[in-house]
Short mmCIF file of C-alpha atoms and ligand atoms in Angstrom, two decimals:
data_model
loop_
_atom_site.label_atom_id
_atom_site.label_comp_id
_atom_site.label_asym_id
_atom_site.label_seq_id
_atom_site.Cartn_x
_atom_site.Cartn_y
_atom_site.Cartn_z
CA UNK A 22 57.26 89.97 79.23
CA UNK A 23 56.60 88.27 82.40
CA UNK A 24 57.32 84.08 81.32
CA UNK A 25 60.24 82.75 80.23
CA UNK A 26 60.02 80.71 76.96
CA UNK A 27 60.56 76.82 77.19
CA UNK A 28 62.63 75.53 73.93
CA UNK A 29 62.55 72.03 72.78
CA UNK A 30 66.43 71.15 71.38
CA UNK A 31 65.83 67.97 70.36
CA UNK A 32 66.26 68.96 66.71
CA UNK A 33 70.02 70.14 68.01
CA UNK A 34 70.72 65.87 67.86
CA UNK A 35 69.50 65.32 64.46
CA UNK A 36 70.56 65.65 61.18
CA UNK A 37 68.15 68.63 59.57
CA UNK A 38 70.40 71.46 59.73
CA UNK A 39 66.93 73.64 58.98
CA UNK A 40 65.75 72.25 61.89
CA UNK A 41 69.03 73.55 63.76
CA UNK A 42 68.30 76.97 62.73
CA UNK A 43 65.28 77.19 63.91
CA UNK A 44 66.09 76.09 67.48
CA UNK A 45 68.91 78.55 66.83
CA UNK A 46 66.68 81.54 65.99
CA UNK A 47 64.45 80.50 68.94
CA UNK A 48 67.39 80.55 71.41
CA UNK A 49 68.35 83.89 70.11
CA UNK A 50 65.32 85.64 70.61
CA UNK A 51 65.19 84.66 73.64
CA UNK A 52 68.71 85.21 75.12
CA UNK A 53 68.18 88.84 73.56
CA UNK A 54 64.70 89.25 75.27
CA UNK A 55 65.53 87.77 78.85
CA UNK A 56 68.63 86.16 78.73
CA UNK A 57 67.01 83.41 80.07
CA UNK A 58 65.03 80.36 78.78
CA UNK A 59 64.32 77.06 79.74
CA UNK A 60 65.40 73.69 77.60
CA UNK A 61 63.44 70.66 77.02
CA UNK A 62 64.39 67.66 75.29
CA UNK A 63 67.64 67.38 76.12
CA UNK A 64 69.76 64.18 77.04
CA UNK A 65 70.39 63.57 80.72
CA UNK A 66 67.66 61.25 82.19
CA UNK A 67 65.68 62.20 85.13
CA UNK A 68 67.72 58.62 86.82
CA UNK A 69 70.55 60.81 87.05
CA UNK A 70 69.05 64.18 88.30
CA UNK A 71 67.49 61.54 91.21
CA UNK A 72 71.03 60.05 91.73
CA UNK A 73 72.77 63.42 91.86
CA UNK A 74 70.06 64.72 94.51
CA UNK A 75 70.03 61.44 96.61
CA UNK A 76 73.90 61.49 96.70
CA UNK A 77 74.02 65.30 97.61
CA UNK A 78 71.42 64.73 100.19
CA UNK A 79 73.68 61.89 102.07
CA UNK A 80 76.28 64.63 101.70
CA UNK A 81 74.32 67.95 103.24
CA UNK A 82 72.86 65.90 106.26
CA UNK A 83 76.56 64.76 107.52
CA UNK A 84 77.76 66.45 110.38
CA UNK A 85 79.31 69.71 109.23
CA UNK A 86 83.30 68.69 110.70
CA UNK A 87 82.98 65.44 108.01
CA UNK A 88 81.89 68.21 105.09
CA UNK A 89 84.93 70.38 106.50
CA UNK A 90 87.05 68.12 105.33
CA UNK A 91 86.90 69.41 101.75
CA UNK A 92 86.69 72.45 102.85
CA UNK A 93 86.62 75.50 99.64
CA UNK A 94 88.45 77.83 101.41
CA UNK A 95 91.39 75.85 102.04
CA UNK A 96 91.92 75.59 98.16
CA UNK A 97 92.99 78.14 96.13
CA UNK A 98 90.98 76.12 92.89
CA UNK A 99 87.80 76.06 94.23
CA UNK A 100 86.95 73.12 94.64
CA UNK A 101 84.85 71.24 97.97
CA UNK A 102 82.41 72.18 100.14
CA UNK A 103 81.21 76.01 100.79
CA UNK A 104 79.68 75.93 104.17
CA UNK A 105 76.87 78.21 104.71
CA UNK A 106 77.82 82.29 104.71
CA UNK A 107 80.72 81.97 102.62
CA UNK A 108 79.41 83.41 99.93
CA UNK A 109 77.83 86.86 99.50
CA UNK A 110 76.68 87.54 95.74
CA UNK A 111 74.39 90.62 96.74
CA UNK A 112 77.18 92.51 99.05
CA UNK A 113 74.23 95.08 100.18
CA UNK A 114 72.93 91.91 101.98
CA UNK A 115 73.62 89.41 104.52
CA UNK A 116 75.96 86.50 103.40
CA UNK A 117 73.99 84.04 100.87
CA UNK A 118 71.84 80.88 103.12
CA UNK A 119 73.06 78.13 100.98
CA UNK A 120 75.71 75.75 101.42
CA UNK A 121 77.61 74.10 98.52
CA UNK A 122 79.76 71.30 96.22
CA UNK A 123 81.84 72.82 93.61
CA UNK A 124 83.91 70.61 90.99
CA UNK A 125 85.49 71.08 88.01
CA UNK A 126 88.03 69.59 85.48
CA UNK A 127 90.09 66.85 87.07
CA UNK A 128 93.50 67.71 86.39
CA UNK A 129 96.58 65.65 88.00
CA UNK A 130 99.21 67.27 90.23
CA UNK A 131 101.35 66.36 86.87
CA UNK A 132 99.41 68.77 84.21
CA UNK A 133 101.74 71.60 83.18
CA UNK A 134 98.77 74.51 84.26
CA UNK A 135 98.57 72.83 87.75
CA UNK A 136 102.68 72.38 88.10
CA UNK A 137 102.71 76.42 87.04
CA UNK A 138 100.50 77.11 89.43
CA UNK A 139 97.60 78.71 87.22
CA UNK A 140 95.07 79.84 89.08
CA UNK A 141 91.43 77.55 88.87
CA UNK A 142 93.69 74.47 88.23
CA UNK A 143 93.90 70.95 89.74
CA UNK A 144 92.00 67.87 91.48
CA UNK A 145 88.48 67.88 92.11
CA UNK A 146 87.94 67.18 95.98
CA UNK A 147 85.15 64.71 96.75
CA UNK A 148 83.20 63.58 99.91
CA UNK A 149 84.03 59.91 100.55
CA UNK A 150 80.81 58.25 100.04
CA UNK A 151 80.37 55.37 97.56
CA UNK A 152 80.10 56.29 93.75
CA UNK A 153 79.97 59.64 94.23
CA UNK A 154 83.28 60.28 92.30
CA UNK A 155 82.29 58.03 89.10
CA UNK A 156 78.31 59.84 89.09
CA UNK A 157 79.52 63.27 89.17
CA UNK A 158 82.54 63.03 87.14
CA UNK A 159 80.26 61.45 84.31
CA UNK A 160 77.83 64.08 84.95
CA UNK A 161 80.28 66.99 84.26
CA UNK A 162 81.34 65.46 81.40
CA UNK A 163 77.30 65.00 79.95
CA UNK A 164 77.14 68.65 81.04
CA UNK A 165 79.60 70.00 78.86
CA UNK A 166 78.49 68.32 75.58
CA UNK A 167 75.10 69.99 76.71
CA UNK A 168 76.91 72.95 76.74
CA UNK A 169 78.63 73.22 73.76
CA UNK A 170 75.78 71.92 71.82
CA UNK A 171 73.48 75.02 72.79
CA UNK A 172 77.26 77.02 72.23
CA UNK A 173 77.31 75.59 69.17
CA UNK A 174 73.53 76.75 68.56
CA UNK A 175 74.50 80.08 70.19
CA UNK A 176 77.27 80.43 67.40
CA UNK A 177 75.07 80.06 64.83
CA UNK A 178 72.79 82.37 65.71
CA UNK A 179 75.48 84.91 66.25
CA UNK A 180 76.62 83.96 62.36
CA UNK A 181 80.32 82.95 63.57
CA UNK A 182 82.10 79.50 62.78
CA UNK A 183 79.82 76.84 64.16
CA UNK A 184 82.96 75.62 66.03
CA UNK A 185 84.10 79.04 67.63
CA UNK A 186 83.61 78.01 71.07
CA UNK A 187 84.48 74.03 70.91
CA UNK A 188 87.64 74.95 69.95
CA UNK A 189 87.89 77.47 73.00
CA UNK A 190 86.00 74.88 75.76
CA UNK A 191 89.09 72.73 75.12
CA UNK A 192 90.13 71.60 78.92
CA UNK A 193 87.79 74.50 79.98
CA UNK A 194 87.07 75.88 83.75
CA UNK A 195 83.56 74.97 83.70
CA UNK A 196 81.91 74.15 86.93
CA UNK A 197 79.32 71.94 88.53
CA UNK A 198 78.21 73.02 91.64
CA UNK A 199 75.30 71.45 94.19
CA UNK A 200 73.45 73.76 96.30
CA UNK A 201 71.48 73.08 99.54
CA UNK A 202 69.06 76.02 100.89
CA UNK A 203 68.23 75.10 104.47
CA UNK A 204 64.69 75.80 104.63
CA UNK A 205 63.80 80.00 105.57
CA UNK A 206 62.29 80.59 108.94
CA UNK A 207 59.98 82.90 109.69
CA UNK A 208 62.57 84.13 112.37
CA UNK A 209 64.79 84.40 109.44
CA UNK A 210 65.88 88.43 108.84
CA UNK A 211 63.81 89.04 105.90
CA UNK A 212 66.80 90.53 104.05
CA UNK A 213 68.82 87.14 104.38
CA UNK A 214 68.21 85.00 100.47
CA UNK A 215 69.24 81.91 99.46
CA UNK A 216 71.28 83.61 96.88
CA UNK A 217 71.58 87.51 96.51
CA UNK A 218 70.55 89.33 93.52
CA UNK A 219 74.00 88.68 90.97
CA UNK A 220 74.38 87.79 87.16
CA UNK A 221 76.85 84.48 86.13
CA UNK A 222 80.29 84.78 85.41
CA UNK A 223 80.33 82.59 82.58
CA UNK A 224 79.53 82.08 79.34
CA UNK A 225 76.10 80.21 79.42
CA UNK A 226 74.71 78.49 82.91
CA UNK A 227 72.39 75.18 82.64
CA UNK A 228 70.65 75.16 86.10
CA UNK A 229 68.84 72.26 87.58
CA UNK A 230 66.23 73.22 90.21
CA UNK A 231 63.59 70.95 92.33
CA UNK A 232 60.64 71.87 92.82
CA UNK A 233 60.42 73.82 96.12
CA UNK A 234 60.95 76.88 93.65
CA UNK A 235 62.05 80.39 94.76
CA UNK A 236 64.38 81.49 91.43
CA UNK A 237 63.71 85.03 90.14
CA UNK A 238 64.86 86.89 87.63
CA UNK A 239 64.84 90.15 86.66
CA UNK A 240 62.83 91.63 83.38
CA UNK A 241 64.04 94.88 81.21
CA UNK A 242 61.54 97.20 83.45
CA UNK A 243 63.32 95.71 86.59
CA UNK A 244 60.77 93.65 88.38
CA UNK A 245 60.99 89.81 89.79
CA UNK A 246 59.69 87.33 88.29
CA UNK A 247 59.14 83.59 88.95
CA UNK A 248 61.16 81.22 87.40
CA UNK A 249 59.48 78.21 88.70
CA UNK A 250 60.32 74.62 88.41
CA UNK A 251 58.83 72.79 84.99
CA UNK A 252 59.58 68.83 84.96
CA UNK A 253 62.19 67.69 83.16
CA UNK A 254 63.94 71.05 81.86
CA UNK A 255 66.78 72.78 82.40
CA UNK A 256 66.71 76.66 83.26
CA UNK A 257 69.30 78.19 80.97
CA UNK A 258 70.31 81.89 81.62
CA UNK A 259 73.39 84.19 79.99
CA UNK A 260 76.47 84.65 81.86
CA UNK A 261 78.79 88.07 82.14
CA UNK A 262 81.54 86.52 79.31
CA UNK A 263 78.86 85.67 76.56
CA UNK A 264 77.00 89.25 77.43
CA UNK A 265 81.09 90.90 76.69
CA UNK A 266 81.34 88.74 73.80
CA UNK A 267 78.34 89.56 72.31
CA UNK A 268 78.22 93.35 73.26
CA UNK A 269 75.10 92.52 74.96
CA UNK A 270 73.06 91.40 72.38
CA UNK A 271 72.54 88.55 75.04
CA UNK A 272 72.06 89.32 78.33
CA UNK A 273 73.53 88.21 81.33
CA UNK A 274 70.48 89.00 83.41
CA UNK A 275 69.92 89.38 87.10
CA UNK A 276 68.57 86.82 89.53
CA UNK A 277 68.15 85.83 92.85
CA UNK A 278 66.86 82.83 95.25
CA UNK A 279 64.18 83.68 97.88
CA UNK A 280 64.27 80.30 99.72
CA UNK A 281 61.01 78.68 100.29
CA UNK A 282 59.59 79.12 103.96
CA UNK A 283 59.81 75.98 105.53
CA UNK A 284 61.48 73.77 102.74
CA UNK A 285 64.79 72.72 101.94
CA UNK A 286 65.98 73.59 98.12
CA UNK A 287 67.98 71.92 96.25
CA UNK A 288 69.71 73.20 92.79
CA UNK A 289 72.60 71.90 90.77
CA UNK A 290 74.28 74.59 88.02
CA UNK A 291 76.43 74.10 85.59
CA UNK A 292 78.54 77.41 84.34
CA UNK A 293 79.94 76.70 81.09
CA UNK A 294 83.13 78.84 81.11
CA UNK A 295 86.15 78.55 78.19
CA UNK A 296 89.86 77.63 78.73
CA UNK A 297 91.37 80.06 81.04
CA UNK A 298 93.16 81.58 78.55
CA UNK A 299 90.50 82.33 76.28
CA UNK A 300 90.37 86.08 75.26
CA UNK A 301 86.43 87.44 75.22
CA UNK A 302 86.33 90.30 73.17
CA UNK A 303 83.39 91.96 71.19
CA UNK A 304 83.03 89.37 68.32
CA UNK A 305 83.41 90.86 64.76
CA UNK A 306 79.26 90.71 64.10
CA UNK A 307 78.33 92.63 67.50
CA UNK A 308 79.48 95.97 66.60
CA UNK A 309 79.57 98.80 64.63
CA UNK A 310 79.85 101.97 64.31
CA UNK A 311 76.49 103.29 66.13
CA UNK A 312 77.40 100.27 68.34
CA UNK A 313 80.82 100.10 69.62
CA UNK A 314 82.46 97.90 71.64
CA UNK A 315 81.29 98.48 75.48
CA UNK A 316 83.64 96.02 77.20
CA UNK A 317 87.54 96.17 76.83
CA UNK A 318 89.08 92.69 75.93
CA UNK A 319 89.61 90.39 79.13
CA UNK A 320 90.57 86.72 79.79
CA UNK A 321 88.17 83.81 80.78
CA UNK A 322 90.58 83.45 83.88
CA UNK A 323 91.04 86.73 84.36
CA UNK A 324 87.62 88.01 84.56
CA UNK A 325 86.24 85.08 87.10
CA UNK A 326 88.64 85.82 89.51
CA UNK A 327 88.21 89.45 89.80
CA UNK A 328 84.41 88.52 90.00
CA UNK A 329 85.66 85.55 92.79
CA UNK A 330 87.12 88.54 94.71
CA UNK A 331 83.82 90.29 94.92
CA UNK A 332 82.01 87.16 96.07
CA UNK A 333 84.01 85.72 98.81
CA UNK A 334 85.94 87.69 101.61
CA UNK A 335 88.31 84.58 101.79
CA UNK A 336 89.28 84.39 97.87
CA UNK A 337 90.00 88.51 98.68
CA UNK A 338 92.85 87.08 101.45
CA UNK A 339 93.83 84.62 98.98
CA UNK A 340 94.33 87.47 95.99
CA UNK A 341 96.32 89.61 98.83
CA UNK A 342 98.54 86.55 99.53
CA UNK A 343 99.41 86.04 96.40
CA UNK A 344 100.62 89.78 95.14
O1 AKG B 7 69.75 77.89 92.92
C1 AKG B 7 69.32 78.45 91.90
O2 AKG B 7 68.22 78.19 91.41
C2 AKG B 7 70.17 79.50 91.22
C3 AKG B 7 71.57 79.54 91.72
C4 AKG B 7 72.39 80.59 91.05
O3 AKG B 7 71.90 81.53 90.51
C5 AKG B 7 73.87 80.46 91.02
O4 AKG B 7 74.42 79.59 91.72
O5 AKG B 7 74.50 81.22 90.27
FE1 FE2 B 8 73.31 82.48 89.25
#
């Protein structure tokens, strides 16, 4: 139990729906053994991981006041630059040592969800550096159809309408986010990560990593293991909503980032997550009557922010402010 299984989707883009079923079946056994897998075969070219990284390198070495000026906690959509501390996913430790650039979907002041205020609604807030705004805007968009065709995988193994969750990732909240680790110190407390222990919010996450390594993740007896960094794959690991929706038959697992002495990390996730309004309930084939439902029903919107809440002491003010 202690190496995650590496799945080639390929099949996934061709027509031999056998051939679906299979990957299917292989993505199933593994999101119900670790939650957690990696993908090969997949369709964004290394050009554009090397692109993404370059671009996000320019961006991390500028003087903190020119990052500040996207500054996440002066949004209430999350969106911009998370400088390093403001984010604590294991709240038993000190603040995560990371720094980071979240987008999402680009919606104009004019949409009727951004006019009415909903919460995780609105622009996307970019650094001012030349074609960042075209690269990562095409890039979320390459990530979502990656998304929703291992969703669309995910439904079949879970023996529900192939299109269940296309038709709920209309205009979704999915994220992109870049993350820097500075390099650990020796001098560094010990207890400080790159990222606490925590599981994803979402539905499914598809996480780019370099290859300083440091990502672990936790088995069913509860020890770390390495997920390390294998060329040209994607690490793909079970979020909190597809664990409630599927009563954890998948599930969202826990894992952390010790950061590298020495090196600087770099990792880019992507957390597939429906439209806000989306209800997640136990689906009809994940319970029964030895096995009943374990999670009341909750909304895509609703659940991220009361896990937001728990992960930043400024989205707590922002909660407060708005009751
Ligand atoms: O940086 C990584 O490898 C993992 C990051 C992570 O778990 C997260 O942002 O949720
Ligand atoms: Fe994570």
């Amino acid at each position: 139990m202690n190496s995650l299984p590496i799945i080639d989707i390929s099949p996934l883009y061709g027509p031999d729906e056998s051939a679906w079923a299979d990957v299917a079946q292989q993505i199933d056994a593994a999101c119900r053994d670790f939650g957690f897998l990696y993908i090969k075969g997949h369709p964004i070219p290394a050009e554009r991981i090397e692109a993404l990284l370059s671009a996000a390198r320019t961006f991390f070495e500028s003087p903190l006041e020119e990052k500040l000026k996207i500054d996440i906690t002066q949004t209430s959509h999350h969106r911009g630059y998370g400088a390093i501390a403001t984010e604590q996913l294991d709240p038993a430790l000190p603040s995560d040592l990371k720094e980071t650039f979240d987008m999402g979907l680009d919606l104009p002041a004019s949409h009727p969800d951004v006019l009415a205020g909903k919460p995780l609604r609105g622009t996307n807030r970019h650094p001012q550096q030349d074609g960042w705004r075209e690269l990562f805007e095409q890039h979320y968009n390459d990530m979502q159809d990656l998304a929703k065709t291992l969703l669309r995988a995910i439904a079949m193994a879970l023996d529900i309408e192939r299109d269940f969750f296309d038709k709920r990732f209309e205009q979704p909240v999915s994220a992109f986010r870049v993350i820097h680790y500075p390099p650990r110190q020796t001098a560094t407390s010990p207890d400080q990560q790159g990222a606490g222990a925590h599981t994803d919010y979402g539905c499914v996450t598809v996480l780019y990593q370099d290859p300083a390594g440091g990502l672990q993740v936790q088995n069913v007896n509860g020890e770390w293991i390495d997920a390390p960094y294998v060329e040209g794959t994607f690490v793909i690991n079970i979020g909190d909503m597809m664990a409630r929706w599927s009563n954890d038959r998948y599930k969202s697992t826990p894992h952390r980032v010790i950061s590298p002495l020495g090196v600087h990390r770099y990792s880019m996730p992507f957390f597939a997550e429906p439209h806000p309004d989306t209800v997640v309930a136990c689906l009809p084939n994940c319970s029964d009557a030895s096995n009943p439902p374990k999670y009341p029903a909750t909304t895509c919107a609703e659940w991220l922010l009361s896990r937001f809440a728990a992960t930043y002491a400024y989205r707590r003010e922002l909660e407060a402010e708005a009751v």
